[in-house]
Structures are given as structure tokens and as C-alpha cells.
Amino acid sequence: MKKIIPILCLCLWTVLPAEAQNPNSEFQKGYNITADVSGGINRLPFLYDDVSPGFGFGLGIGMRYDFHRYWGVRTGLRYEHIFFFGSQHINSLLIPVEMEFHLPHFYVQGGILLGVCFDSPVAANAKEVLDLGGTLGLGGRISLTNQDKLTIGVHGTLFCNWEEVNDNGQLSLGYPRYTVMLRVGYEHRF
């Protein structure tokens, strides 16, 4: 066991390029394309105990523009599928708009999320649900090459949604819910 730790440290040191560790390197504005997969839990707040917790997964593609050495703005398109115990499930198509603070191997993201949810488990007669929420993410980056990075982080979202409950298009406020997911992604810088 004592021999494994130095070997792992040496492997990590060789994988992480020296340019990413140098804070004095010259900053260049640029675009990054992103793709990720995620999995985690979905829960309605505890005052709604009649709906069980859910589990789910997500897929996302997007773009980040770095306008400062430490700051960037992100957007993209995400699909999330949440399933609850029983036959209830949620399918969502989401558009996040987030600010990001980043260091060479660390990031914090936060912003708003707008989307459409199909198959709402909390209103059987609802056709579609408009999701509006806030996001917060925390994670790290591992450099694969100078332009390519692997990202691993924990991301949470708090949703409020509006449900169309009748044929007249009347909207009503639905259940709030939150998700916490482990997200693994890939970034390529242009």
C-alpha cells in the first residue's frame, strides 16, 4: 500500500501539463465545447412526503466562453430523465445559462435554468410543465492535452415549475423539486 501512493502521485504529476499549473501563462479569450453525462437523485422538498424520491440521469452538450482568466459564461442544451418508484417519471429538456469561476483544475458554476418538462408526476392532467430553476455546481478539471480536459463535479438544481392544467392554457404553480447529480464531462478549447 505504501508503494501505491507515490506511484499514483507520479502518474498524476505526469498527466497534468506544466502549462496548466503555471498561473503566469498568458490568458487568451476562447470558446470551449462541452459534453457530459450525469446521474443522481431527485427529491421533492420534505413537506411533500406523498411523492417518493427519484433517481435519474442526464446528457448535455454546450459551450463556454472564457472572457477573463478566471471567468466564463456557459450555455447549452440538457436532457434529463428522472424516474420515481412506481410508474412515475419526468423527461425534461433544459437550457442553462451559467457564470463560471475557474482555476486551472477547479471550477464553480451557478446560474438559471429554463426548460420544458413532459410527463409530470405531480399533476396527472398536466400536458407540459415549464421549469424555471437555479443551478450550482462544484468540481475539478483534469488536463488530457493542452486543448482537452476531463471534468468531474457535483451539480445541484432547484426547480419551480408551472403546469398547464386545462385546455384553456391556464398555468398553475406545481411542486418545487431539487436534483443533485454527479457529472462527468469533456471539454475541447478552440
PDB file of C-alpha atoms in Angstrom:
ATOM      1  CA  MET A   1       0.000   0.000   0.000  1.00  0.00           C
ATOM      2  CA  LYS A   2       2.847   2.397   0.799  1.00  0.00           C
ATOM      3  CA  LYS A   3       4.286   1.913  -2.697  1.00  0.00           C
ATOM      4  CA  ILE A   4       0.990   2.651  -4.473  1.00  0.00           C
ATOM      5  CA  ILE A   5       0.601   6.241  -3.187  1.00  0.00           C
ATOM      6  CA  PRO A   6       3.918   7.555  -4.629  1.00  0.00           C
ATOM      7  CA  ILE A   7       3.195   5.807  -7.939  1.00  0.00           C
ATOM      8  CA  LEU A   8      -0.271   7.426  -8.131  1.00  0.00           C
ATOM      9  CA  CYS A   9       1.227  10.850  -7.309  1.00  0.00           C
ATOM     10  CA  LEU A  10       3.836  10.415 -10.028  1.00  0.00           C
ATOM     11  CA  CYS A  11       1.164   9.371 -12.565  1.00  0.00           C
ATOM     12  CA  LEU A  12      -0.990  12.411 -11.748  1.00  0.00           C
ATOM     13  CA  TRP A  13       2.023  14.727 -11.965  1.00  0.00           C
ATOM     14  CA  THR A  14       2.887  13.467 -15.467  1.00  0.00           C
ATOM     15  CA  VAL A  15      -0.746  13.685 -16.682  1.00  0.00           C
ATOM     16  CA  LEU A  16      -1.197  17.311 -15.617  1.00  0.00           C
ATOM     17  CA  PRO A  17       0.714  19.549 -18.043  1.00  0.00           C
ATOM     18  CA  ALA A  18       3.026  22.224 -16.684  1.00  0.00           C
ATOM     19  CA  GLU A  19       1.251  24.996 -18.637  1.00  0.00           C
ATOM     20  CA  ALA A  20      -1.980  24.445 -16.687  1.00  0.00           C
ATOM     21  CA  GLN A  21      -0.115  24.738 -13.382  1.00  0.00           C
ATOM     22  CA  ASN A  22       1.618  27.991 -14.309  1.00  0.00           C
ATOM     23  CA  PRO A  23      -0.515  30.983 -13.210  1.00  0.00           C
ATOM     24  CA  ASN A  24       1.779  33.374 -15.117  1.00  0.00           C
ATOM     25  CA  SER A  25       0.944  31.946 -18.561  1.00  0.00           C
ATOM     26  CA  GLU A  26      -0.687  34.464 -20.917  1.00  0.00           C
ATOM     27  CA  PHE A  27      -4.502  34.370 -20.939  1.00  0.00           C
ATOM     28  CA  GLN A  28      -6.356  34.112 -24.257  1.00  0.00           C
ATOM     29  CA  LYS A  29     -10.119  34.504 -24.660  1.00  0.00           C
ATOM     30  CA  GLY A  30     -11.676  31.465 -26.231  1.00  0.00           C
ATOM     31  CA  TYR A  31     -14.546  29.067 -26.764  1.00  0.00           C
ATOM     32  CA  ASN A  32     -14.878  25.570 -25.328  1.00  0.00           C
ATOM     33  CA  ILE A  33     -17.339  22.938 -26.494  1.00  0.00           C
ATOM     34  CA  THR A  34     -18.616  20.656 -23.752  1.00  0.00           C
ATOM     35  CA  ALA A  35     -20.375  17.305 -23.473  1.00  0.00           C
ATOM     36  CA  ASP A  36     -21.344  15.497 -20.278  1.00  0.00           C
ATOM     37  CA  VAL A  37     -23.277  12.669 -18.673  1.00  0.00           C
ATOM     38  CA  SER A  38     -24.683  12.759 -15.159  1.00  0.00           C
ATOM     39  CA  GLY A  39     -26.532  10.635 -12.670  1.00  0.00           C
ATOM     40  CA  GLY A  40     -28.015  11.267  -9.263  1.00  0.00           C
ATOM     41  CA  ILE A  41     -31.111  11.829  -7.153  1.00  0.00           C
ATOM     42  CA  ASN A  42     -34.243  13.936  -7.466  1.00  0.00           C
ATOM     43  CA  ARG A  43     -36.321  14.884  -4.458  1.00  0.00           C
ATOM     44  CA  LEU A  44     -39.337  16.957  -3.714  1.00  0.00           C
ATOM     45  CA  PRO A  45     -38.911  19.060  -0.563  1.00  0.00           C
ATOM     46  CA  PHE A  46     -39.770  17.208   2.616  1.00  0.00           C
ATOM     47  CA  LEU A  47     -43.186  18.835   3.042  1.00  0.00           C
ATOM     48  CA  TYR A  48     -44.349  16.788   0.025  1.00  0.00           C
ATOM     49  CA  ASP A  49     -43.877  13.329   1.508  1.00  0.00           C
ATOM     50  CA  ASP A  50     -46.572  11.788  -0.703  1.00  0.00           C
ATOM     51  CA  VAL A  51     -44.140  11.646  -3.676  1.00  0.00           C
ATOM     52  CA  SER A  52     -41.151   9.336  -3.284  1.00  0.00           C
ATOM     53  CA  PRO A  53     -37.557  10.313  -4.116  1.00  0.00           C
ATOM     54  CA  GLY A  54     -36.367   9.698  -7.643  1.00  0.00           C
ATOM     55  CA  PHE A  55     -33.207   8.745  -9.432  1.00  0.00           C
ATOM     56  CA  GLY A  56     -32.132   9.774 -12.865  1.00  0.00           C
ATOM     57  CA  PHE A  57     -29.576  10.584 -15.485  1.00  0.00           C
ATOM     58  CA  GLY A  58     -28.791  13.466 -17.805  1.00  0.00           C
ATOM     59  CA  LEU A  59     -26.977  14.194 -21.048  1.00  0.00           C
ATOM     60  CA  GLY A  60     -25.746  17.599 -22.097  1.00  0.00           C
ATOM     61  CA  ILE A  61     -23.937  19.486 -24.836  1.00  0.00           C
ATOM     62  CA  GLY A  62     -22.912  23.095 -24.660  1.00  0.00           C
ATOM     63  CA  MET A  63     -20.420  25.883 -24.979  1.00  0.00           C
ATOM     64  CA  ARG A  64     -18.371  28.026 -22.594  1.00  0.00           C
ATOM     65  CA  TYR A  65     -16.807  31.369 -23.473  1.00  0.00           C
ATOM     66  CA  ASP A  66     -13.854  32.386 -21.290  1.00  0.00           C
ATOM     67  CA  PHE A  67     -13.769  36.190 -21.263  1.00  0.00           C
ATOM     68  CA  HIS A  68     -11.326  36.506 -18.345  1.00  0.00           C
ATOM     69  CA  ARG A  69      -8.561  34.369 -16.848  1.00  0.00           C
ATOM     70  CA  TYR A  70     -10.915  33.293 -14.033  1.00  0.00           C
ATOM     71  CA  TRP A  71     -14.400  33.872 -15.507  1.00  0.00           C
ATOM     72  CA  GLY A  72     -16.535  32.368 -18.243  1.00  0.00           C
ATOM     73  CA  VAL A  73     -20.176  32.087 -19.292  1.00  0.00           C
ATOM     74  CA  ARG A  74     -21.800  28.747 -20.198  1.00  0.00           C
ATOM     75  CA  THR A  75     -24.919  27.684 -22.037  1.00  0.00           C
ATOM     76  CA  GLY A  76     -26.152  24.561 -23.748  1.00  0.00           C
ATOM     77  CA  LEU A  77     -28.905  22.004 -24.020  1.00  0.00           C
ATOM     78  CA  ARG A  78     -29.561  19.237 -21.445  1.00  0.00           C
ATOM     79  CA  TYR A  79     -31.862  16.244 -21.388  1.00  0.00           C
ATOM     80  CA  GLU A  80     -32.769  14.756 -18.015  1.00  0.00           C
ATOM     81  CA  HIS A  81     -34.818  11.667 -17.253  1.00  0.00           C
ATOM     82  CA  ILE A  82     -35.934  11.211 -13.654  1.00  0.00           C
ATOM     83  CA  PHE A  83     -37.779   8.112 -12.547  1.00  0.00           C
ATOM     84  CA  PHE A  84     -39.593   7.641  -9.260  1.00  0.00           C
ATOM     85  CA  PHE A  85     -40.539   4.421  -7.509  1.00  0.00           C
ATOM     86  CA  GLY A  86     -43.651   3.185  -9.245  1.00  0.00           C
ATOM     87  CA  SER A  87     -44.573   4.245 -12.756  1.00  0.00           C
ATOM     88  CA  GLN A  88     -43.920   7.994 -12.414  1.00  0.00           C
ATOM     89  CA  HIS A  89     -41.176   9.667 -14.430  1.00  0.00           C
ATOM     90  CA  ILE A  90     -40.076  13.082 -15.699  1.00  0.00           C
ATOM     91  CA  ASN A  91     -38.494  13.906 -19.050  1.00  0.00           C
ATOM     92  CA  SER A  92     -37.013  17.406 -19.276  1.00  0.00           C
ATOM     93  CA  LEU A  93     -35.346  19.442 -21.996  1.00  0.00           C
ATOM     94  CA  LEU A  94     -33.392  22.264 -20.312  1.00  0.00           C
ATOM     95  CA  ILE A  95     -31.334  25.331 -21.284  1.00  0.00           C
ATOM     96  CA  PRO A  96     -28.911  26.502 -18.570  1.00  0.00           C
ATOM     97  CA  VAL A  97     -27.236  29.928 -18.587  1.00  0.00           C
ATOM     98  CA  GLU A  98     -24.436  29.970 -16.014  1.00  0.00           C
ATOM     99  CA  MET A  99     -21.448  32.006 -14.909  1.00  0.00           C
ATOM    100  CA  GLU A 100     -18.303  30.101 -14.063  1.00  0.00           C
ATOM    101  CA  PHE A 101     -15.342  30.926 -11.860  1.00  0.00           C
ATOM    102  CA  HIS A 102     -12.406  28.669 -12.668  1.00  0.00           C
ATOM    103  CA  LEU A 103      -8.816  27.971 -11.809  1.00  0.00           C
ATOM    104  CA  PRO A 104      -6.642  25.551 -13.821  1.00  0.00           C
ATOM    105  CA  HIS A 105      -8.030  22.455 -12.029  1.00  0.00           C
ATOM    106  CA  PHE A 106     -11.143  23.708 -10.208  1.00  0.00           C
ATOM    107  CA  TYR A 107     -14.483  25.350 -11.101  1.00  0.00           C
ATOM    108  CA  VAL A 108     -17.663  26.745  -9.527  1.00  0.00           C
ATOM    109  CA  GLN A 109     -20.734  27.339 -11.711  1.00  0.00           C
ATOM    110  CA  GLY A 110     -24.064  28.952 -10.987  1.00  0.00           C
ATOM    111  CA  GLY A 111     -26.957  30.427 -12.911  1.00  0.00           C
ATOM    112  CA  ILE A 112     -30.510  29.973 -14.123  1.00  0.00           C
ATOM    113  CA  LEU A 113     -32.203  27.138 -15.957  1.00  0.00           C
ATOM    114  CA  LEU A 114     -35.227  27.275 -18.246  1.00  0.00           C
ATOM    115  CA  GLY A 115     -36.851  24.205 -19.722  1.00  0.00           C
ATOM    116  CA  VAL A 116     -39.863  22.131 -20.635  1.00  0.00           C
ATOM    117  CA  CYS A 117     -40.836  19.057 -18.643  1.00  0.00           C
ATOM    118  CA  PHE A 118     -43.021  16.268 -20.025  1.00  0.00           C
ATOM    119  CA  ASP A 119     -44.850  13.583 -18.018  1.00  0.00           C
ATOM    120  CA  SER A 120     -45.149  15.452 -14.719  1.00  0.00           C
ATOM    121  CA  PRO A 121     -45.696  13.023 -11.820  1.00  0.00           C
ATOM    122  CA  VAL A 122     -47.483  15.548  -9.633  1.00  0.00           C
ATOM    123  CA  ALA A 123     -50.379  16.558 -11.899  1.00  0.00           C
ATOM    124  CA  ALA A 124     -51.821  13.708 -13.907  1.00  0.00           C
ATOM    125  CA  ASN A 125     -53.828  16.048 -16.148  1.00  0.00           C
ATOM    126  CA  ALA A 126     -50.926  18.405 -16.945  1.00  0.00           C
ATOM    127  CA  LYS A 127     -49.818  18.473 -20.587  1.00  0.00           C
ATOM    128  CA  GLU A 128     -46.477  20.198 -20.261  1.00  0.00           C
ATOM    129  CA  VAL A 129     -44.569  21.833 -17.479  1.00  0.00           C
ATOM    130  CA  LEU A 130     -42.397  24.936 -17.758  1.00  0.00           C
ATOM    131  CA  ASP A 131     -39.342  24.565 -15.499  1.00  0.00           C
ATOM    132  CA  LEU A 132     -37.503  27.537 -14.054  1.00  0.00           C
ATOM    133  CA  GLY A 133     -34.668  26.994 -11.620  1.00  0.00           C
ATOM    134  CA  GLY A 134     -31.314  27.892 -10.227  1.00  0.00           C
ATOM    135  CA  THR A 135     -28.142  25.832 -10.585  1.00  0.00           C
ATOM    136  CA  LEU A 136     -24.947  25.441  -8.604  1.00  0.00           C
ATOM    137  CA  GLY A 137     -22.003  23.193  -9.482  1.00  0.00           C
ATOM    138  CA  LEU A 138     -18.601  22.476  -7.988  1.00  0.00           C
ATOM    139  CA  GLY A 139     -15.889  20.314  -9.495  1.00  0.00           C
ATOM    140  CA  GLY A 140     -12.473  19.836 -10.991  1.00  0.00           C
ATOM    141  CA  ARG A 141     -10.711  19.512 -14.329  1.00  0.00           C
ATOM    142  CA  ILE A 142      -8.041  17.054 -15.415  1.00  0.00           C
ATOM    143  CA  SER A 143      -5.977  18.080 -18.450  1.00  0.00           C
ATOM    144  CA  LEU A 144      -5.744  15.435 -21.148  1.00  0.00           C
ATOM    145  CA  THR A 145      -3.955  17.693 -23.681  1.00  0.00           C
ATOM    146  CA  ASN A 146      -3.497  21.472 -23.926  1.00  0.00           C
ATOM    147  CA  GLN A 147      -6.967  21.794 -25.529  1.00  0.00           C
ATOM    148  CA  ASP A 148      -8.824  18.825 -23.973  1.00  0.00           C
ATOM    149  CA  LYS A 149      -9.995  18.400 -20.387  1.00  0.00           C
ATOM    150  CA  LEU A 150     -11.991  15.885 -18.395  1.00  0.00           C
ATOM    151  CA  THR A 151     -14.384  17.407 -15.839  1.00  0.00           C
ATOM    152  CA  ILE A 152     -15.859  15.779 -12.733  1.00  0.00           C
ATOM    153  CA  GLY A 153     -18.231  17.613 -10.407  1.00  0.00           C
ATOM    154  CA  VAL A 154     -21.364  17.670  -8.288  1.00  0.00           C
ATOM    155  CA  HIS A 155     -24.220  19.797  -9.647  1.00  0.00           C
ATOM    156  CA  GLY A 156     -27.461  20.741  -7.957  1.00  0.00           C
ATOM    157  CA  THR A 157     -30.623  22.341  -9.308  1.00  0.00           C
ATOM    158  CA  LEU A 158     -33.661  23.752  -7.522  1.00  0.00           C
ATOM    159  CA  PHE A 159     -36.747  23.869  -9.776  1.00  0.00           C
ATOM    160  CA  CYS A 160     -40.048  25.674  -9.614  1.00  0.00           C
ATOM    161  CA  ASN A 161     -42.441  24.682 -12.357  1.00  0.00           C
ATOM    162  CA  TRP A 162     -45.683  25.836 -13.890  1.00  0.00           C
ATOM    163  CA  GLU A 163     -48.124  23.275 -15.205  1.00  0.00           C
ATOM    164  CA  GLU A 164     -50.729  23.695 -17.925  1.00  0.00           C
ATOM    165  CA  VAL A 165     -53.716  22.104 -16.228  1.00  0.00           C
ATOM    166  CA  ASN A 166     -56.567  22.603 -18.685  1.00  0.00           C
ATOM    167  CA  ASP A 167     -57.333  23.157 -22.389  1.00  0.00           C
ATOM    168  CA  ASN A 168     -57.593  26.941 -21.894  1.00  0.00           C
ATOM    169  CA  GLY A 169     -53.838  27.148 -21.324  1.00  0.00           C
ATOM    170  CA  GLN A 170     -54.197  28.087 -17.657  1.00  0.00           C
ATOM    171  CA  LEU A 171     -50.953  27.687 -15.714  1.00  0.00           C
ATOM    172  CA  SER A 172     -50.674  26.767 -12.072  1.00  0.00           C
ATOM    173  CA  LEU A 173     -47.641  26.538  -9.822  1.00  0.00           C
ATOM    174  CA  GLY A 174     -46.543  22.924  -9.370  1.00  0.00           C
ATOM    175  CA  TYR A 175     -44.337  21.187  -6.850  1.00  0.00           C
ATOM    176  CA  PRO A 176     -40.815  22.529  -6.350  1.00  0.00           C
ATOM    177  CA  ARG A 177     -38.102  19.871  -6.613  1.00  0.00           C
ATOM    178  CA  TYR A 178     -34.342  19.612  -6.482  1.00  0.00           C
ATOM    179  CA  THR A 179     -31.767  17.347  -8.093  1.00  0.00           C
ATOM    180  CA  VAL A 180     -28.199  16.520  -7.112  1.00  0.00           C
ATOM    181  CA  MET A 181     -26.108  14.772  -9.760  1.00  0.00           C
ATOM    182  CA  LEU A 182     -22.543  13.642 -10.264  1.00  0.00           C
ATOM    183  CA  ARG A 183     -21.489  14.970 -13.676  1.00  0.00           C
ATOM    184  CA  VAL A 184     -18.589  13.706 -15.809  1.00  0.00           C
ATOM    185  CA  GLY A 185     -17.762  15.733 -18.892  1.00  0.00           C
ATOM    186  CA  TYR A 186     -15.341  16.548 -21.670  1.00  0.00           C
ATOM    187  CA  GLU A 187     -14.203  19.989 -22.875  1.00  0.00           C
ATOM    188  CA  HIS A 188     -12.351  20.992 -26.023  1.00  0.00           C
ATOM    189  CA  ARG A 189     -10.902  24.502 -26.380  1.00  0.00           C
ATOM    190  CA  PHE A 190     -10.708  26.257 -29.765  1.00  0.00           C
TER     191      PHE A 190
END
